[in-house]
Amino acid sequence: MGSKITHPLTKMTLAPTTTPSRPSYFALAAWLVVTFAFAAIGAAGSAQAPSFYAQLVRPDWAPPAWLFGPVWTVLYALMGFAAWRSWSRAHEGRLPPALMYVLQLVLNSLWSWLFFAWHLGAMASLCIVLMWIAIVATMVLFARRERLAAILLVPYLAWVSFAGVLCYRIWQLNPGLLA
């Protein structure tokens, strides 16, 4: 790391920021593969989602089924890029954010199975709350390494926030279909 720097205008001493290690496009590819692998696990649980979603009573503000695929594709790409940005900073301290990132991916995949495959509305609602907490924790840990990595997760957090409310409301509207 570099030495401390004195800001010329404020005369404040600034500690050096974590500098990125050399960008690794292999690491970028690896984080995208990991992220989309978890997406595929969730997608396997969502195999019957279109027909199941069509059976559900949904609030008027629920998005059409066709919108979920494109939205999630963009979000997963942003998530993988964010993970790479955090990982690409200096080597020290990169494991805790990476582990939290993987935890939220596990919860993300699990939610699809809980809701679409197993029709467990209460458990899916709880899972999405835990996922939301894990996303916020990931953002905090990413922000400590690189601010942009955390900012890239804002659309994901917004979508999961919306999805959480939607999940809960659909569960409440469909007690016969979602336990």
XYZ file of N, CA and C in Angstrom:
537
model
N 0.843 -1.183 0.000
C 0.000 0.000 0.000
C 0.883 1.238 0.000
N 0.294 2.344 -0.430
C 1.056 3.577 -0.520
C 1.152 4.273 0.817
N 1.925 5.345 0.859
C 2.057 6.096 2.096
C 0.904 7.076 2.222
N 0.784 7.688 3.387
C -0.291 8.646 3.614
C -0.056 9.889 2.777
N -1.156 10.521 2.388
C -1.103 11.688 1.519
C -1.764 12.842 2.248
N -1.204 14.031 2.126
C -1.830 15.216 2.691
C -2.552 15.950 1.569
N -3.853 16.181 1.779
C -4.658 16.863 0.772
C -4.184 18.313 0.690
N -3.931 18.840 -0.522
C -3.344 20.175 -0.655
C -4.253 21.304 -0.183
N -5.561 21.165 -0.279
C -6.461 22.244 0.113
C -6.856 22.169 1.579
N -7.195 20.977 2.056
C -7.689 20.858 3.424
C -6.585 20.578 4.429
N -5.427 20.192 3.942
C -4.269 19.839 4.778
C -4.578 18.626 5.673
N -5.623 17.880 5.298
C -5.951 16.664 6.040
C -5.090 15.522 5.520
N -4.711 14.656 6.435
C -3.932 13.490 6.037
C -4.906 12.389 5.643
N -4.705 11.868 4.465
C -5.580 10.831 3.946
C -4.844 9.502 3.931
N -5.503 8.490 4.422
C -4.921 7.153 4.343
C -5.066 6.673 2.903
N -4.159 5.881 2.449
C -4.270 5.388 1.076
C -5.492 4.482 0.935
N -6.133 4.543 -0.208
C -7.263 3.665 -0.475
C -6.741 2.335 -0.961
N -7.592 1.360 -0.862
C -7.209 0.049 -1.377
C -7.113 0.155 -2.884
N -5.987 -0.182 -3.409
C -5.823 -0.098 -4.859
C -6.172 -1.431 -5.487
N -6.717 -1.389 -6.675
C -7.087 -2.656 -7.293
C -5.855 -3.450 -7.680
N -6.004 -4.750 -7.537
C -4.947 -5.580 -8.095
C -5.176 -5.582 -9.602
N -4.275 -6.131 -10.313
C -4.389 -6.135 -11.774
C -5.716 -6.770 -12.181
N -6.494 -6.109 -13.037
C -7.782 -6.680 -13.423
C -7.603 -8.052 -14.055
N -8.388 -8.974 -13.590
C -8.328 -10.329 -14.120
C -9.643 -10.630 -14.816
N -9.574 -10.788 -16.114
C -10.788 -11.100 -16.852
C -11.181 -12.556 -16.642
N -10.220 -13.368 -16.225
C -10.556 -14.731 -15.817
C -11.434 -14.685 -14.572
N -11.073 -13.821 -13.617
C -11.870 -13.681 -12.397
C -13.267 -13.155 -12.730
N -13.353 -12.217 -13.672
C -14.667 -11.722 -14.088
C -15.504 -12.870 -14.637
N -14.913 -13.652 -15.524
C -15.632 -14.794 -16.092
C -16.040 -15.768 -14.991
N -15.159 -16.000 -14.027
C -15.460 -16.928 -12.933
C -16.638 -16.439 -12.099
N -16.654 -15.141 -11.762
C -17.763 -14.607 -10.966
C -19.074 -14.639 -11.750
N -19.001 -14.390 -13.045
C -20.222 -14.491 -13.856
C -20.708 -15.936 -13.926
N -19.786 -16.878 -14.065
C -20.167 -18.295 -14.094
C -20.794 -18.707 -12.763
N -20.170 -18.322 -11.659
C -20.725 -18.650 -10.333
C -22.124 -18.065 -10.191
N -22.274 -16.806 -10.546
C -23.562 -16.128 -10.403
C -24.629 -16.785 -11.270
N -24.303 -17.036 -12.524
C -25.295 -17.640 -13.417
C -25.518 -19.121 -13.103
N -24.561 -19.784 -12.452
C -24.780 -21.167 -12.005
C -25.867 -21.187 -10.932
N -25.803 -20.240 -10.006
C -26.864 -20.151 -8.997
C -28.190 -19.751 -9.644
N -28.133 -18.927 -10.667
C -29.355 -18.587 -11.410
C -29.959 -19.840 -12.034
N -29.109 -20.701 -12.561
C -29.589 -21.943 -13.178
C -30.213 -22.873 -12.140
N -29.622 -22.922 -10.956
C -30.203 -23.737 -9.874
C -31.594 -23.207 -9.525
N -31.711 -21.895 -9.418
C -33.023 -21.300 -9.164
C -33.985 -21.535 -10.313
N -33.475 -21.449 -11.535
C -34.320 -21.672 -12.717
C -34.851 -23.099 -12.749
N -34.045 -24.060 -12.296
C -34.514 -25.449 -12.237
C -35.724 -25.566 -11.308
N -35.699 -24.813 -10.221
C -36.843 -24.799 -9.312
C -38.031 -24.053 -9.871
N -37.790 -23.248 -10.888
C -38.842 -22.439 -11.509
C -39.350 -23.047 -12.811
N -39.032 -24.296 -13.054
C -39.390 -24.929 -14.333
C -40.888 -24.845 -14.620
N -41.702 -24.959 -13.581
C -43.166 -24.900 -13.755
C -43.722 -23.504 -13.434
N -42.837 -22.532 -13.301
C -43.266 -21.189 -12.895
C -44.323 -20.570 -13.803
N -44.190 -20.627 -15.141
C -45.202 -19.963 -15.967
C -46.623 -20.482 -15.731
N -46.781 -21.794 -15.667
C -48.128 -22.330 -15.458
C -48.601 -22.077 -14.028
N -47.697 -22.207 -13.057
C -48.081 -21.956 -11.666
C -48.428 -20.482 -11.458
N -47.607 -19.583 -11.996
C -47.836 -18.145 -11.860
C -49.184 -17.753 -12.471
N -49.545 -18.397 -13.581
C -50.826 -18.104 -14.246
C -52.011 -18.521 -13.381
N -51.836 -19.530 -12.528
C -52.918 -20.004 -11.659
C -53.147 -19.100 -10.456
N -52.150 -18.334 -10.108
C -52.202 -17.542 -8.882
C -53.074 -16.302 -9.028
N -53.769 -15.971 -7.966
C -54.425 -14.670 -7.880
C -53.304 -13.688 -7.548
N -53.168 -12.661 -8.394
C -52.085 -11.697 -8.217
C -52.669 -10.293 -8.053
N -51.953 -9.445 -7.335
C -52.412 -8.048 -7.241
C -52.320 -7.376 -8.613
N -53.078 -6.325 -8.790
C -53.085 -5.602 -10.071
C -51.709 -5.085 -10.464
N -50.867 -4.816 -9.492
C -49.552 -4.242 -9.751
C -48.473 -5.293 -10.003
N -48.863 -6.559 -10.042
C -47.884 -7.626 -10.324
C -47.433 -7.537 -11.778
N -46.142 -7.686 -12.013
C -45.646 -7.624 -13.401
C -46.068 -8.856 -14.196
N -46.103 -8.733 -15.511
C -46.416 -9.906 -16.331
C -45.278 -10.930 -16.242
N -45.610 -12.181 -16.431
C -44.632 -13.271 -16.292
C -43.429 -13.095 -17.217
N -43.632 -12.558 -18.423
C -42.533 -12.437 -19.387
C -41.441 -11.475 -18.922
N -41.746 -10.597 -17.979
C -40.788 -9.582 -17.544
C -39.690 -10.151 -16.637
N -39.982 -11.223 -15.931
C -39.029 -11.735 -14.946
C -37.712 -12.200 -15.571
N -37.758 -12.916 -16.670
C -36.538 -13.413 -17.313
C -35.566 -12.306 -17.696
N -36.018 -11.306 -18.457
C -35.093 -10.221 -18.825
C -34.566 -9.435 -17.622
N -35.435 -9.180 -16.649
C -34.995 -8.430 -15.469
C -33.917 -9.217 -14.727
N -34.166 -10.495 -14.483
C -33.192 -11.294 -13.746
C -31.893 -11.457 -14.522
N -31.953 -11.541 -15.823
C -30.722 -11.660 -16.616
C -29.834 -10.439 -16.415
N -30.427 -9.266 -16.484
C -29.666 -8.026 -16.266
C -29.148 -7.965 -14.830
N -30.005 -8.322 -13.874
C -29.588 -8.263 -12.472
C -28.439 -9.231 -12.189
N -28.526 -10.444 -12.715
C -27.439 -11.405 -12.484
C -26.135 -10.919 -13.112
N -26.195 -10.299 -14.259
C -24.987 -9.757 -14.882
C -24.386 -8.655 -14.003
N -25.223 -7.755 -13.507
C -24.750 -6.696 -12.610
C -24.160 -7.283 -11.329
N -24.813 -8.309 -10.802
C -24.338 -8.946 -9.576
C -22.965 -9.576 -9.781
N -22.798 -10.303 -10.877
C -21.509 -10.926 -11.159
C -20.409 -9.896 -11.348
N -20.746 -8.815 -12.030
C -19.774 -7.740 -12.245
C -19.416 -7.082 -10.913
N -20.413 -6.883 -10.049
C -20.164 -6.292 -8.727
C -19.248 -7.183 -7.900
N -19.511 -8.488 -7.922
C -18.667 -9.423 -7.166
C -17.224 -9.357 -7.666
N -17.075 -9.290 -8.972
C -15.736 -9.186 -9.552
C -15.046 -7.890 -9.122
N -15.786 -6.792 -9.140
C -15.189 -5.501 -8.740
C -14.694 -5.572 -7.300
N -15.482 -6.170 -6.413
C -15.060 -6.307 -5.023
C -13.855 -7.238 -4.914
N -13.920 -8.366 -5.592
C -12.856 -9.369 -5.554
C -11.548 -8.818 -6.119
N -11.621 -7.942 -7.100
C -10.440 -7.441 -7.801
C -9.661 -6.397 -7.017
N -10.211 -5.961 -5.908
C -9.448 -5.041 -5.065
C -8.332 -5.827 -4.397
N -7.543 -5.180 -3.576
C -6.413 -5.847 -2.918
C -6.856 -7.170 -2.296
N -5.952 -8.124 -2.260
C -6.277 -9.475 -1.811
C -6.744 -9.542 -0.365
N -6.171 -8.743 0.505
C -6.531 -8.834 1.922
C -7.979 -8.394 2.136
N -8.696 -9.185 2.890
C -10.069 -8.849 3.248
C -11.115 -9.174 2.209
N -10.789 -9.934 1.180
C -11.788 -10.165 0.143
C -12.659 -11.396 0.386
N -12.287 -12.246 1.318
C -13.067 -13.457 1.551
C -14.425 -13.197 2.223
N -14.521 -12.387 3.281
C -15.844 -12.164 3.893
C -16.897 -11.609 2.916
N -16.566 -10.599 2.090
C -17.589 -10.150 1.138
C -17.970 -11.235 0.128
N -16.990 -12.018 -0.290
C -17.268 -13.084 -1.256
C -18.187 -14.139 -0.647
N -17.938 -14.502 0.601
C -18.791 -15.490 1.267
C -20.209 -14.965 1.470
N -20.348 -13.697 1.833
C -21.683 -13.114 1.997
C -22.400 -13.057 0.656
N -21.663 -12.755 -0.391
C -22.235 -12.737 -1.728
C -22.777 -14.117 -2.094
N -22.000 -15.157 -1.832
C -22.438 -16.515 -2.140
C -23.652 -16.894 -1.277
N -23.660 -16.469 -0.022
C -24.815 -16.751 0.841
C -26.094 -16.169 0.256
N -26.032 -14.922 -0.224
C -27.251 -14.335 -0.780
C -27.638 -15.032 -2.082
N -26.645 -15.556 -2.836
C -26.970 -16.339 -4.033
C -27.691 -17.638 -3.660
N -27.234 -18.283 -2.595
C -27.887 -19.509 -2.114
C -29.340 -19.206 -1.749
N -29.557 -18.133 -1.014
C -30.925 -17.753 -0.625
C -31.764 -17.416 -1.850
N -31.153 -16.757 -2.820
C -31.851 -16.400 -4.052
C -32.332 -17.664 -4.771
N -31.450 -18.636 -4.909
C -31.821 -19.896 -5.570
C -32.863 -20.661 -4.764
N -32.688 -20.687 -3.459
C -33.619 -21.391 -2.586
C -35.023 -20.821 -2.700
N -35.130 -19.506 -2.825
C -36.449 -18.882 -2.909
C -37.251 -19.460 -4.081
N -36.638 -19.635 -5.228
C -37.353 -20.177 -6.387
C -37.919 -21.561 -6.096
N -37.132 -22.382 -5.421
C -37.601 -23.720 -5.059
C -38.744 -23.645 -4.051
N -38.584 -22.799 -3.038
C -39.631 -22.674 -2.021
C -40.952 -22.218 -2.621
N -40.891 -21.226 -3.486
C -42.120 -20.630 -4.022
C -42.690 -21.442 -5.178
N -41.890 -21.669 -6.213
C -42.406 -22.265 -7.443
C -42.456 -23.795 -7.432
N -41.471 -24.454 -6.840
C -41.444 -25.919 -6.871
C -42.223 -26.531 -5.704
N -42.007 -25.964 -4.509
C -42.591 -26.570 -3.317
C -43.845 -25.842 -2.825
N -44.165 -24.684 -3.391
C -45.374 -23.912 -3.085
C -45.493 -23.581 -1.591
N -44.385 -23.171 -1.009
C -44.336 -22.820 0.412
C -44.255 -21.303 0.565
N -45.416 -20.665 0.582
C -45.476 -19.207 0.625
C -44.858 -18.592 1.861
N -45.120 -19.167 3.037
C -44.560 -18.617 4.272
C -43.040 -18.722 4.278
N -42.544 -19.889 3.893
C -41.091 -20.083 3.871
C -40.433 -19.207 2.797
N -41.102 -19.045 1.660
C -40.569 -18.176 0.604
C -40.510 -16.736 1.090
N -41.539 -16.307 1.821
C -41.547 -14.936 2.357
C -40.426 -14.738 3.362
N -40.219 -15.723 4.235
C -39.117 -15.643 5.192
C -37.776 -15.648 4.465
N -37.647 -16.496 3.470
C -36.404 -16.583 2.696
C -36.070 -15.249 2.042
N -37.073 -14.578 1.507
C -36.799 -13.316 0.812
C -36.388 -12.218 1.796
N -36.912 -12.280 3.026
C -36.468 -11.331 4.054
C -34.999 -11.593 4.392
N -34.646 -12.857 4.573
C -33.248 -13.208 4.853
C -32.343 -12.833 3.678
N -32.842 -13.033 2.457
C -32.073 -12.649 1.269
C -31.839 -11.143 1.256
N -32.865 -10.368 1.571
C -32.760 -8.914 1.591
C -31.670 -8.491 2.588
N -31.684 -9.100 3.768
C -30.663 -8.792 4.787
C -29.273 -9.165 4.273
N -29.164 -10.321 3.634
C -27.865 -10.753 3.096
C -27.391 -9.833 1.975
N -28.309 -9.328 1.161
C -27.930 -8.391 0.091
C -27.399 -7.097 0.698
N -28.091 -6.575 1.701
C -27.634 -5.347 2.360
C -26.259 -5.575 2.985
N -26.076 -6.718 3.651
C -24.770 -7.024 4.249
C -23.691 -7.125 3.164
N -24.032 -7.734 2.038
C -23.087 -7.819 0.917
C -22.728 -6.426 0.424
N -23.716 -5.566 0.302
C -23.467 -4.196 -0.162
C -22.543 -3.453 0.798
N -22.767 -3.622 2.091
C -21.908 -2.963 3.086
C -20.471 -3.468 2.953
N -20.321 -4.783 2.853
C -18.972 -5.351 2.715
C -18.320 -4.961 1.396
N -19.096 -4.941 0.321
C -18.555 -4.503 -0.969
C -18.142 -3.033 -0.906
N -18.966 -2.202 -0.271
C -18.678 -0.763 -0.207
C -17.358 -0.489 0.516
N -17.027 -1.323 1.475
C -15.755 -1.161 2.183
C -14.564 -1.432 1.272
N -14.796 -2.200 0.227
C -13.719 -2.538 -0.708
C -13.745 -1.629 -1.930
N -14.947 -1.403 -2.457
C -15.093 -0.525 -3.616
C -16.542 -0.076 -3.707
N -16.745 1.205 -3.710
C -18.087 1.784 -3.697
C -18.921 1.343 -4.902
N -18.319 1.312 -6.085
C -19.048 0.926 -7.282
C -19.622 -0.481 -7.169
N -18.886 -1.389 -6.534
C -19.372 -2.762 -6.362
C -20.684 -2.774 -5.589
N -20.790 -1.933 -4.583
C -22.035 -1.847 -3.805
C -23.142 -1.176 -4.620
N -22.803 -0.125 -5.336
C -23.798 0.601 -6.138
C -24.405 -0.300 -7.206
N -23.601 -1.183 -7.761
C -24.101 -2.094 -8.789
C -25.178 -3.038 -8.260
N -25.252 -3.209 -6.947
C -26.266 -4.078 -6.350
C -27.557 -3.344 -5.995
N -27.596 -2.037 -6.150
C -28.806 -1.270 -5.816
C -30.024 -1.730 -6.635
N -29.916 -1.917 -7.955
C -31.098 -2.405 -8.691
C -31.572 -3.774 -8.197
N -30.643 -4.624 -7.842
C -30.976 -5.947 -7.307
C -31.741 -5.808 -5.992
N -31.248 -4.970 -5.091
C -31.930 -4.755 -3.821
C -33.326 -4.178 -4.049
N -33.446 -3.250 -4.984
C -34.756 -2.666 -5.283
C -35.727 -3.726 -5.805
N -35.245 -4.574 -6.721
C -36.106 -5.620 -7.288
C -36.504 -6.640 -6.225
N -35.560 -7.038 -5.373
C -35.860 -7.998 -4.313
C -36.820 -7.377 -3.293
N -36.696 -6.090 -3.045
C -37.644 -5.415 -2.152
C -39.057 -5.497 -2.731
N -39.175 -5.179 -4.009
C -40.464 -5.285 -4.695
C -40.956 -6.733 -4.693
N -40.058 -7.663 -5.008
C -40.418 -9.084 -5.059
C -40.855 -9.597 -3.695
N -40.261 -9.083 -2.646
C -40.649 -9.492 -1.297
C -42.076 -9.108 -0.982
N -42.437 -7.890 -1.323
C -43.814 -7.427 -1.101
C -44.772 -8.232 -1.975
N -44.376 -8.456 -3.218
C -45.206 -9.232 -4.143
C -45.375 -10.670 -3.650
N -44.298 -11.292 -3.223
C -44.346 -12.660 -2.708
C -45.311 -12.764 -1.535
N -45.180 -11.857 -0.600
C -46.049 -11.866 0.577
C -47.514 -11.690 0.177
N -47.757 -10.746 -0.716
C -49.148 -10.474 -1.128
C -49.743 -11.669 -1.879
N -48.972 -12.271 -2.764
C -49.466 -13.443 -3.500
C -49.735 -14.595 -2.536
N -48.865 -14.773 -1.555
C -49.079 -15.813 -0.547
C -50.407 -15.570 0.175
N -50.661 -14.322 0.543
C -51.890 -13.994 1.260
C -53.131 -14.194 0.377
N -53.004 -13.943 -0.898
C -54.139 -14.077 -1.836
C -54.404 -15.519 -2.240
N -53.469 -16.421 -1.986
C -53.569 -17.807 -2.464
C -53.327 -18.835 -1.362
N -54.120 -18.808 -0.311
C -53.849 -19.746 0.802
C -54.018 -21.219 0.391
N -54.829 -21.481 -0.629
C -55.013 -22.860 -1.074
C -53.871 -23.388 -1.919
N -53.139 -22.496 -2.588
C -52.036 -22.910 -3.465
C -50.669 -22.774 -2.820
N -50.551 -21.848 -1.877
C -49.267 -21.597 -1.223
C -49.439 -21.820 0.287
N -48.798 -22.837 0.798
C -48.913 -23.164 2.228
C -48.229 -22.121 3.080
